mmCIF file of C-alpha atoms in Angstrom:
data_model
loop_
_atom_site.group_PDB
_atom_site.id
_atom_site.type_symbol
_atom_site.label_atom_id
_atom_site.label_comp_id
_atom_site.label_asym_id
_atom_site.label_seq_id
_atom_site.Cartn_x
_atom_site.Cartn_y
_atom_site.Cartn_z
ATOM 1 C CA UNK A 1 71.318 116.059 -39.354
ATOM 2 C CA UNK A 2 71.745 114.606 -42.845
ATOM 3 C CA UNK A 3 69.051 112.055 -42.129
ATOM 4 C CA UNK A 4 66.522 114.903 -41.672
ATOM 5 C CA UNK A 5 67.553 116.211 -45.135
ATOM 6 C CA UNK A 6 66.884 112.750 -46.663
ATOM 7 C CA UNK A 7 70.531 111.838 -47.121
ATOM 8 C CA UNK A 8 71.398 108.335 -45.909
ATOM 9 C CA UNK A 9 74.762 107.836 -44.194
ATOM 10 C CA UNK A 10 75.315 104.745 -46.389
ATOM 11 C CA UNK A 11 74.960 106.733 -49.562
ATOM 12 C CA UNK A 12 77.201 109.464 -48.214
ATOM 13 C CA UNK A 13 79.879 106.946 -47.173
ATOM 14 C CA UNK A 14 79.726 105.169 -50.538
ATOM 15 C CA UNK A 15 80.084 108.398 -52.392
ATOM 16 C CA UNK A 16 82.933 109.593 -50.225
ATOM 17 C CA UNK A 17 84.847 106.287 -50.490
ATOM 18 C CA UNK A 18 84.345 106.192 -54.203
ATOM 19 C CA UNK A 19 85.760 109.729 -54.542
ATOM 20 C CA UNK A 20 88.756 108.852 -52.423
ATOM 21 C CA UNK A 21 89.460 105.734 -54.452
ATOM 22 C CA UNK A 22 89.264 107.618 -57.762
ATOM 23 C CA UNK A 23 91.548 110.349 -56.415
ATOM 24 C CA UNK A 24 94.077 107.876 -55.190
ATOM 25 C CA UNK A 25 94.217 106.096 -58.607
ATOM 26 C CA UNK A 26 94.528 109.510 -60.367
ATOM 27 C CA UNK A 27 97.348 110.579 -58.106
ATOM 28 C CA UNK A 28 99.169 107.279 -58.639
ATOM 29 C CA UNK A 29 98.797 107.615 -62.448
ATOM 30 C CA UNK A 30 100.192 111.179 -62.309
ATOM 31 C CA UNK A 31 103.044 110.321 -59.921
ATOM 32 C CA UNK A 32 105.592 109.969 -62.649
ATOM 33 C CA UNK A 33 104.761 113.246 -64.285
ATOM 34 C CA UNK A 34 104.731 114.993 -60.915
ATOM 35 C CA UNK A 35 108.087 113.442 -59.985
ATOM 36 C CA UNK A 36 109.601 114.681 -63.187
ATOM 37 C CA UNK A 37 108.173 118.171 -62.727
ATOM 38 C CA UNK A 38 109.643 118.374 -59.150
ATOM 39 C CA UNK A 39 113.031 117.073 -60.297
ATOM 40 C CA UNK A 40 113.037 119.709 -63.083
ATOM 41 C CA UNK A 41 112.533 122.387 -60.537
ATOM 42 C CA UNK A 42 115.445 120.955 -58.469
ATOM 43 C CA UNK A 43 117.612 120.816 -61.598
ATOM 44 C CA UNK A 44 116.879 124.537 -62.393
ATOM 45 C CA UNK A 45 117.396 125.716 -58.770
ATOM 46 C CA UNK A 46 120.192 123.458 -57.481
ATOM 47 C CA UNK A 47 122.078 123.236 -60.793
ATOM 48 C CA UNK A 48 123.665 119.802 -60.637
ATOM 49 C CA UNK A 49 124.528 120.278 -64.338
ATOM 50 C CA UNK A 50 124.133 122.939 -66.989
ATOM 51 C CA UNK A 51 123.651 123.199 -70.757
ATOM 52 C CA UNK A 52 126.879 122.145 -72.465
ATOM 53 C CA UNK A 53 128.026 119.855 -69.641
ATOM 54 C CA UNK A 54 128.687 116.172 -70.364
ATOM 55 C CA UNK A 55 126.811 113.912 -67.969
ATOM 56 C CA UNK A 56 126.722 110.185 -67.536
ATOM 57 C CA UNK A 57 124.031 108.274 -65.653
ATOM 58 C CA UNK A 58 125.807 105.338 -64.044
ATOM 59 C CA UNK A 59 123.734 102.204 -63.719
ATOM 60 C CA UNK A 60 126.404 100.361 -61.592
ATOM 61 C CA UNK A 61 130.078 100.865 -61.027
ATOM 62 C CA UNK A 62 131.143 98.325 -63.764
ATOM 63 C CA UNK A 63 128.287 99.126 -66.163
ATOM 64 C CA UNK A 64 128.175 102.683 -67.609
ATOM 65 C CA UNK A 65 124.784 104.151 -68.502
ATOM 66 C CA UNK A 66 123.741 106.986 -70.787
ATOM 67 C CA UNK A 67 126.395 109.565 -71.518
ATOM 68 C CA UNK A 68 126.000 112.739 -73.480
ATOM 69 C CA UNK A 69 126.247 116.495 -73.755
ATOM 70 C CA UNK A 70 123.255 118.407 -72.232
ATOM 71 C CA UNK A 71 121.511 120.318 -75.046
ATOM 72 C CA UNK A 72 118.099 121.119 -73.475
ATOM 73 C CA UNK A 73 116.391 120.906 -70.120
ATOM 74 C CA UNK A 74 112.610 121.085 -69.930
ATOM 75 C CA UNK A 75 109.983 120.236 -67.369
ATOM 76 C CA UNK A 76 109.864 116.433 -68.067
ATOM 77 C CA UNK A 77 113.124 115.533 -69.848
ATOM 78 C CA UNK A 78 116.735 116.485 -70.184
ATOM 79 C CA UNK A 79 117.877 116.051 -73.750
ATOM 80 C CA UNK A 80 121.390 114.661 -74.357
ATOM 81 C CA UNK A 81 123.383 114.244 -77.523
ATOM 82 C CA UNK A 82 125.545 111.128 -77.214
ATOM 83 C CA UNK A 83 129.222 112.018 -77.092
ATOM 84 C CA UNK A 84 130.171 108.986 -79.237
ATOM 85 C CA UNK A 85 127.726 110.087 -81.929
ATOM 86 C CA UNK A 86 128.731 113.713 -82.060
ATOM 87 C CA UNK A 87 128.881 113.591 -85.949
ATOM 88 C CA UNK A 88 126.218 114.564 -88.383
ATOM 89 C CA UNK A 89 123.938 111.641 -87.464
ATOM 90 C CA UNK A 90 124.002 112.352 -83.769
ATOM 91 C CA UNK A 91 121.835 110.246 -81.469
ATOM 92 C CA UNK A 92 119.549 112.263 -79.225
ATOM 93 C CA UNK A 93 118.554 110.745 -75.882
ATOM 94 C CA UNK A 94 115.763 112.167 -73.742
ATOM 95 C CA UNK A 95 116.229 111.191 -70.104
ATOM 96 C CA UNK A 96 113.423 111.687 -67.541
ATOM 97 C CA UNK A 97 114.511 114.283 -64.976
ATOM 98 C CA UNK A 98 113.715 111.936 -62.076
ATOM 99 C CA UNK A 99 116.578 109.570 -63.123
ATOM 100 C CA UNK A 100 119.190 112.199 -62.286
ATOM 101 C CA UNK A 101 118.141 111.943 -58.654
ATOM 102 C CA UNK A 102 117.780 108.109 -58.675
ATOM 103 C CA UNK A 103 121.206 107.213 -60.028
ATOM 104 C CA UNK A 104 124.732 108.378 -59.674
ATOM 105 C CA UNK A 105 125.755 111.071 -62.138
ATOM 106 C CA UNK A 106 129.189 111.836 -63.475
ATOM 107 C CA UNK A 107 129.638 115.367 -64.760
ATOM 108 C CA UNK A 108 132.248 116.977 -66.941
ATOM 109 C CA UNK A 109 131.747 120.768 -67.056
ATOM 110 C CA UNK A 110 131.550 122.053 -70.597
ATOM 111 C CA UNK A 111 131.665 125.456 -72.263
ATOM 112 C CA UNK A 112 130.066 124.625 -75.660
ATOM 113 C CA UNK A 113 126.306 125.160 -75.857
ATOM 114 C CA UNK A 114 124.640 123.978 -79.008
ATOM 115 C CA UNK A 115 122.778 126.452 -81.184
ATOM 116 C CA UNK A 116 119.098 126.424 -80.534
ATOM 117 C CA UNK A 117 119.503 124.791 -77.113
ATOM 118 C CA UNK A 118 117.302 125.996 -74.316
#
């Protein structure tokens, strides 16, 4: 049918395979962002931790990872303020949301929420 319209099957196949290749590359490039967005939705709905909680991402049993108080949760990152640096020059760490589902997490429930935290 397409041959009667002047469209060759080779041209159509080349265009289709080119489109699929570009779409696959674009999806692969966006995978990290999509993963963090999905994990943010899970954090908001499941609630593995809340604002004010102290969380620690454990790399291995004998090697502690990032530890801090949760001060903000957004669609890409969870912002922690390091517990050891809770003074005036506090260190802020932004952890991608997907890491909370890839590593073990220790949680200490907290009651203090920092002013301006979302």
